[in-house]
Amino acid sequence: MGSHGFAHLTECRFCVNVDHVATVRQARMTDEPDPVRAAVLAELGGADGITVHLREDRRHMQDRDIELLLRTVRTFVNLELACEEEVLALAEAWKPPHVTLVPERREEVTTEGGLDLRAAGDRVAGAVARLGRAGCAVSLFIDPDHDQVKLAAEMGAAAVELHTGEYANAASPGAADHELERLRDSAAQARGRGLRVHAGHGLTYENVAPVAAIPECQELSIGHSVISRAVFVGMEAAVREMAALIDAARSRR
Ligand code: PXP
């Protein structure tokens, strides 16, 4: 996907988050459906990368999944992690090409809000340095906020992933426009500071286009909506449909 067919545009990679395939498997603590198979099918459908979140409580992805994905995925694995010693040590050993640091709270249903780089600065900066030494490109999941973008750049991150949850959950079209403006603004600022710009959380077939059309946006990470659709139309088709929407949004820019 990405830029092909639209050579004049910057590439916007589409990473498919397959966590919820593992969520279904863990509902029965069995061996199906397998997120590794899902990742292969997502790649066949046009995914540019595979995102997985190894949560401290292992509610969906298991260590075995990450190990197999790192050996199987032909595009690249983006491993989402909290700044916690146990998972950081695993990432140092596994050396995934990309790591996205995210906040994690045990009781949350999904990641709520971005990292607070002011409050958790030293901890995050330490993790960025450690993972950098292990050869990982590190992205920081933050709210679309100038202060956070500035701090991410100062910490030496390679990228920021702008949290699109507020945009996705906006109560009115006016509120969504306001959130979109914040995303555009932060994307431009991040790019100006030499950071790669990623975005994700809560994006769906209905709301993805305006975010995909942000010129500085170089990567989208989408999970729940794609896996939900895949239940009905299959993984490859669900990924292909989303990839087409992203390509169309960038071609209209
Ligand atoms: N980006 C990050 C950092 C996330 O934590 C998640 C959810 O795991 C996503 C993107 C994908 O969000 P969704 O499942 O709502 O598409």
Tab-separated table of C-alpha atoms and ligand atoms in Angstrom:
chain	number	residue	atom	x	y	z
A	1	MET	CA	0.000	0.000	0.000
A	2	GLY	CA	1.659	3.239	1.081
A	3	SER	CA	2.682	5.404	-1.828
A	4	HIS	CA	2.413	3.000	-4.714
A	5	GLY	CA	0.164	4.352	-7.398
A	6	PHE	CA	0.613	7.813	-5.875
A	7	ALA	CA	4.326	8.319	-6.303
A	8	HIS	CA	4.128	12.073	-5.700
A	9	LEU	CA	2.804	11.653	-2.169
A	10	THR	CA	4.706	10.867	0.986
A	11	GLU	CA	4.191	7.308	2.067
A	12	CYS	CA	1.573	6.617	4.721
A	13	ARG	CA	2.120	3.096	6.002
A	14	PHE	CA	-0.821	1.124	7.284
A	15	CYS	CA	-0.022	-1.064	10.292
A	16	VAL	CA	-2.642	-3.595	11.297
A	17	ASN	CA	-2.921	-4.266	15.015
A	18	VAL	CA	-3.795	-7.948	15.456
A	19	ASP	CA	-4.148	-7.926	19.272
A	20	HIS	CA	-7.839	-8.747	19.131
A	21	VAL	CA	-7.256	-11.976	17.274
A	22	ALA	CA	-5.358	-13.015	20.399
A	23	THR	CA	-8.177	-11.606	22.549
A	24	VAL	CA	-10.571	-14.131	20.962
A	25	ARG	CA	-8.069	-16.949	21.443
A	26	GLN	CA	-7.504	-16.045	25.094
A	27	ALA	CA	-11.261	-16.115	25.709
A	28	ARG	CA	-10.882	-19.897	25.580
A	29	MET	CA	-7.176	-20.148	26.451
A	30	THR	CA	-6.739	-22.309	23.366
A	31	ASP	CA	-4.617	-22.077	20.214
A	32	GLU	CA	-7.081	-20.494	17.792
A	33	PRO	CA	-7.461	-18.047	16.188
A	34	ASP	CA	-3.727	-17.547	15.818
A	35	PRO	CA	-2.548	-13.914	15.553
A	36	VAL	CA	0.458	-15.084	13.526
A	37	ARG	CA	-1.859	-16.443	10.820
A	38	ALA	CA	-3.812	-13.208	11.017
A	39	ALA	CA	-0.620	-11.213	10.469
A	40	VAL	CA	0.259	-13.226	7.355
A	41	LEU	CA	-3.240	-12.662	5.942
A	42	ALA	CA	-3.067	-8.953	6.832
A	43	GLU	CA	0.155	-8.691	4.841
A	44	LEU	CA	-1.514	-10.455	1.899
A	45	GLY	CA	-4.297	-7.862	2.152
A	46	GLY	CA	-1.784	-5.017	1.890
A	47	ALA	CA	-0.677	-4.206	5.441
A	48	ASP	CA	2.633	-2.367	5.538
A	49	GLY	CA	3.362	-3.490	9.084
A	50	ILE	CA	1.974	-5.493	11.998
A	51	THR	CA	1.408	-3.874	15.383
A	52	VAL	CA	1.080	-5.820	18.626
A	53	HIS	CA	0.834	-4.739	22.236
A	54	LEU	CA	2.499	-6.997	24.777
A	55	ARG	CA	0.614	-5.986	27.879
A	56	GLU	CA	2.013	-6.619	31.305
A	57	ASP	CA	-1.048	-8.749	32.168
A	58	ARG	CA	-0.757	-10.727	28.875
A	59	ARG	CA	-4.485	-10.371	28.310
A	60	HIS	CA	-4.101	-10.919	24.558
A	61	MET	CA	-0.608	-11.203	23.059
A	62	GLN	CA	1.675	-13.817	24.606
A	63	ASP	CA	5.475	-13.918	24.479
A	64	ARG	CA	5.280	-16.830	22.038
A	65	ASP	CA	3.254	-14.673	19.641
A	66	ILE	CA	5.849	-11.932	19.549
A	67	GLU	CA	8.692	-14.402	19.029
A	68	LEU	CA	6.870	-16.081	16.141
A	69	LEU	CA	5.743	-12.792	14.596
A	70	LEU	CA	9.299	-11.485	14.592
A	71	ARG	CA	10.329	-14.549	12.595
A	72	THR	CA	7.284	-14.643	10.305
A	73	VAL	CA	6.291	-11.108	9.423
A	74	ARG	CA	7.768	-9.966	6.106
A	75	THR	CA	6.947	-6.274	6.507
A	76	PHE	CA	7.881	-5.211	10.041
A	77	VAL	CA	6.672	-5.642	13.595
A	78	ASN	CA	5.806	-2.596	15.670
A	79	LEU	CA	5.826	-3.719	19.309
A	80	GLU	CA	3.813	-1.600	21.728
A	81	LEU	CA	5.069	-1.650	25.297
A	82	ALA	CA	4.699	0.116	28.605
A	83	CYS	CA	7.842	1.532	30.247
A	84	GLU	CA	8.034	-1.464	32.584
A	85	GLU	CA	11.213	-3.376	33.321
A	86	GLU	CA	9.932	-6.838	32.441
A	87	VAL	CA	8.719	-6.000	28.943
A	88	LEU	CA	11.596	-3.593	28.247
A	89	ALA	CA	14.061	-6.394	28.981
A	90	LEU	CA	12.178	-8.687	26.590
A	91	ALA	CA	12.279	-6.027	23.875
A	92	GLU	CA	16.021	-5.575	24.394
A	93	ALA	CA	16.451	-9.308	23.834
A	94	TRP	CA	14.045	-9.543	20.882
A	95	LYS	CA	15.191	-6.319	19.194
A	96	PRO	CA	12.015	-5.631	17.194
A	97	PRO	CA	12.669	-3.029	14.471
A	98	HIS	CA	10.057	-0.665	15.923
A	99	VAL	CA	8.824	-0.112	19.437
A	100	THR	CA	6.011	2.226	20.456
A	101	LEU	CA	6.007	3.169	24.127
A	102	VAL	CA	2.508	3.536	25.540
A	103	PRO	CA	1.014	4.185	28.963
A	104	GLU	CA	-0.665	1.170	30.509
A	105	ARG	CA	-3.075	0.877	33.364
A	106	ARG	CA	-4.082	-2.526	34.582
A	107	GLU	CA	-7.811	-1.794	34.803
A	108	GLU	CA	-8.194	-0.064	31.426
A	109	VAL	CA	-10.049	-1.749	28.547
A	110	THR	CA	-7.673	-0.224	26.008
A	111	THR	CA	-4.913	2.391	26.062
A	112	GLU	CA	-6.427	5.567	27.474
A	113	GLY	CA	-4.609	8.793	26.686
A	114	GLY	CA	-1.034	9.270	25.584
A	115	LEU	CA	2.160	9.196	27.629
A	116	ASP	CA	2.650	12.216	29.843
A	117	LEU	CA	6.234	13.061	28.940
A	118	ARG	CA	6.389	15.835	31.521
A	119	ALA	CA	5.357	13.641	34.466
A	120	ALA	CA	7.086	10.440	33.280
A	121	GLY	CA	9.985	12.126	31.502
A	122	ASP	CA	12.973	10.369	33.046
A	123	ARG	CA	11.383	6.960	32.852
A	124	VAL	CA	10.460	7.347	29.183
A	125	ALA	CA	13.781	8.945	28.233
A	126	GLY	CA	15.598	6.040	29.895
A	127	ALA	CA	13.510	3.532	27.920
A	128	VAL	CA	14.112	5.414	24.645
A	129	ALA	CA	17.861	5.289	25.240
A	130	ARG	CA	17.855	1.591	26.190
A	131	LEU	CA	15.788	0.539	23.204
A	132	GLY	CA	17.838	2.759	20.912
A	133	ARG	CA	20.982	0.931	22.034
A	134	ALA	CA	19.201	-2.355	21.179
A	135	GLY	CA	18.684	-1.042	17.640
A	136	CYS	CA	14.940	-0.304	17.882
A	137	ALA	CA	13.399	2.800	16.329
A	138	VAL	CA	11.298	4.199	19.156
A	139	SER	CA	7.975	5.960	18.804
A	140	LEU	CA	6.160	7.668	21.692
A	141	PHE	CA	2.370	7.531	21.872
A	142	ILE	CA	1.284	11.021	22.926
A	143	ASP	CA	-1.721	13.284	22.828
A	144	PRO	CA	-1.615	15.879	20.018
A	145	ASP	CA	-0.091	18.571	22.192
A	146	HIS	CA	2.805	20.953	21.485
A	147	ASP	CA	4.499	20.430	24.819
A	148	GLN	CA	4.453	16.644	24.409
A	149	VAL	CA	5.815	16.820	20.853
A	150	LYS	CA	8.648	19.088	21.993
A	151	LEU	CA	9.552	16.730	24.856
A	152	ALA	CA	9.451	13.686	22.538
A	153	ALA	CA	11.940	15.376	20.216
A	154	GLU	CA	14.197	16.300	23.128
A	155	MET	CA	14.198	12.676	24.314
A	156	GLY	CA	15.589	11.496	21.011
A	157	ALA	CA	12.542	9.520	19.874
A	158	ALA	CA	12.441	8.588	16.190
A	159	ALA	CA	8.693	9.136	15.948
A	160	VAL	CA	5.571	10.176	17.742
A	161	GLU	CA	2.261	8.383	17.420
A	162	LEU	CA	-0.473	10.968	17.833
A	163	HIS	CA	-3.433	9.688	19.829
A	164	THR	CA	-6.547	9.958	17.668
A	165	GLY	CA	-8.951	8.811	20.390
A	166	GLU	CA	-10.336	12.277	21.144
A	167	TYR	CA	-10.981	12.784	17.432
A	168	ALA	CA	-12.618	9.358	17.109
A	169	ASN	CA	-14.815	9.888	20.170
A	170	ALA	CA	-15.765	13.515	19.452
A	171	ALA	CA	-19.402	14.140	20.313
A	172	SER	CA	-20.153	16.411	17.344
A	173	PRO	CA	-18.753	17.245	13.892
A	174	GLY	CA	-17.507	20.565	15.302
A	175	ALA	CA	-15.647	18.781	18.088
A	176	ALA	CA	-14.171	16.325	15.574
A	177	ASP	CA	-12.950	19.248	13.426
A	178	HIS	CA	-11.364	20.823	16.469
A	179	GLU	CA	-9.546	17.571	17.308
A	180	LEU	CA	-8.479	17.188	13.689
A	181	GLU	CA	-6.956	20.649	13.816
A	182	ARG	CA	-4.966	19.662	16.908
A	183	LEU	CA	-3.746	16.554	15.077
A	184	ARG	CA	-2.750	18.585	12.001
A	185	ASP	CA	-0.972	21.123	14.120
A	186	SER	CA	0.965	18.560	16.140
A	187	ALA	CA	1.813	16.583	13.012
A	188	ALA	CA	3.325	19.668	11.385
A	189	GLN	CA	5.227	20.528	14.545
A	190	ALA	CA	6.562	16.977	14.928
A	191	ARG	CA	7.692	16.838	11.325
A	192	GLY	CA	9.332	20.235	11.734
A	193	ARG	CA	11.328	18.802	14.638
A	194	GLY	CA	12.511	15.905	12.510
A	195	LEU	CA	10.215	13.277	14.007
A	196	ARG	CA	8.326	10.686	12.020
A	197	VAL	CA	4.584	11.145	12.450
A	198	HIS	CA	2.331	8.204	13.214
A	199	ALA	CA	-1.300	8.238	14.352
A	200	GLY	CA	-3.789	5.797	15.760
A	201	HIS	CA	-6.463	4.689	18.179
A	202	GLY	CA	-10.168	4.487	17.505
A	203	LEU	CA	-9.813	4.885	13.734
A	204	THR	CA	-12.549	3.206	11.698
A	205	TYR	CA	-13.650	2.815	8.068
A	206	GLU	CA	-15.903	5.833	8.657
A	207	ASN	CA	-13.460	8.244	10.282
A	208	VAL	CA	-10.032	7.338	8.879
A	209	ALA	CA	-9.993	9.556	5.778
A	210	PRO	CA	-9.354	13.002	7.336
A	211	VAL	CA	-6.502	11.617	9.442
A	212	ALA	CA	-4.993	9.718	6.509
A	213	ALA	CA	-5.105	12.970	4.535
A	214	ILE	CA	-2.848	14.833	6.999
A	215	PRO	CA	0.200	15.432	4.793
A	216	GLU	CA	2.776	14.762	7.517
A	217	CYS	CA	1.172	11.490	8.585
A	218	GLN	CA	3.527	8.630	7.726
A	219	GLU	CA	1.909	5.707	9.503
A	220	LEU	CA	-1.507	4.678	10.809
A	221	SER	CA	-2.019	1.883	13.315
A	222	ILE	CA	-5.508	0.405	13.267
A	223	GLY	CA	-6.812	-2.617	15.142
A	224	HIS	CA	-10.306	-2.919	16.541
A	225	SER	CA	-12.233	-1.761	13.497
A	226	VAL	CA	-10.282	-3.946	11.060
A	227	ILE	CA	-10.501	-7.076	13.214
A	228	SER	CA	-14.237	-6.453	13.742
A	229	ARG	CA	-14.791	-6.294	10.006
A	230	ALA	CA	-12.534	-9.293	9.418
A	231	VAL	CA	-14.946	-11.420	11.470
A	232	PHE	CA	-17.478	-10.963	8.657
A	233	VAL	CA	-15.456	-10.539	5.461
A	234	GLY	CA	-12.127	-12.164	6.340
A	235	MET	CA	-8.801	-10.638	7.258
A	236	GLU	CA	-7.434	-10.028	3.781
A	237	ALA	CA	-10.590	-8.291	2.570
A	238	ALA	CA	-10.915	-6.156	5.712
A	239	VAL	CA	-7.318	-4.989	5.393
A	240	ARG	CA	-7.652	-4.364	1.659
A	241	GLU	CA	-10.731	-2.174	2.210
A	242	MET	CA	-8.997	-0.054	4.837
A	243	ALA	CA	-5.837	0.215	2.735
A	244	ALA	CA	-7.951	1.470	-0.183
A	245	LEU	CA	-9.554	4.141	2.017
A	246	ILE	CA	-6.140	5.342	3.179
A	247	ASP	CA	-4.778	5.448	-0.365
A	248	ALA	CA	-7.884	7.293	-1.586
A	249	ALA	CA	-7.604	9.889	1.194
A	250	ARG	CA	-3.986	10.601	0.310
A	251	SER	CA	-4.689	10.824	-3.398
A	252	ARG	CA	-7.366	13.473	-2.726
A	253	ARG	CA	-5.012	15.618	-0.709
B	1	PXP	N1	-2.064	2.820	18.660
B	1	PXP	C1	-1.832	2.502	19.960
B	1	PXP	C2	-0.636	3.098	20.627
B	1	PXP	C3	-2.675	1.628	20.652
B	1	PXP	O1	-2.416	1.322	21.946
B	1	PXP	C4	-3.767	1.054	19.968
B	1	PXP	C5	-4.662	0.092	20.679
B	1	PXP	O2	-3.945	-0.999	21.111
B	1	PXP	C6	-3.957	1.381	18.610
B	1	PXP	C7	-3.107	2.286	17.997
B	1	PXP	C8	-5.063	0.807	17.807
B	1	PXP	O3	-6.277	1.266	18.295
B	1	PXP	P1	-7.632	0.634	17.743
B	1	PXP	O4	-7.645	-0.794	18.159
B	1	PXP	O5	-8.675	1.463	18.403
B	1	PXP	O6	-7.591	0.783	16.252
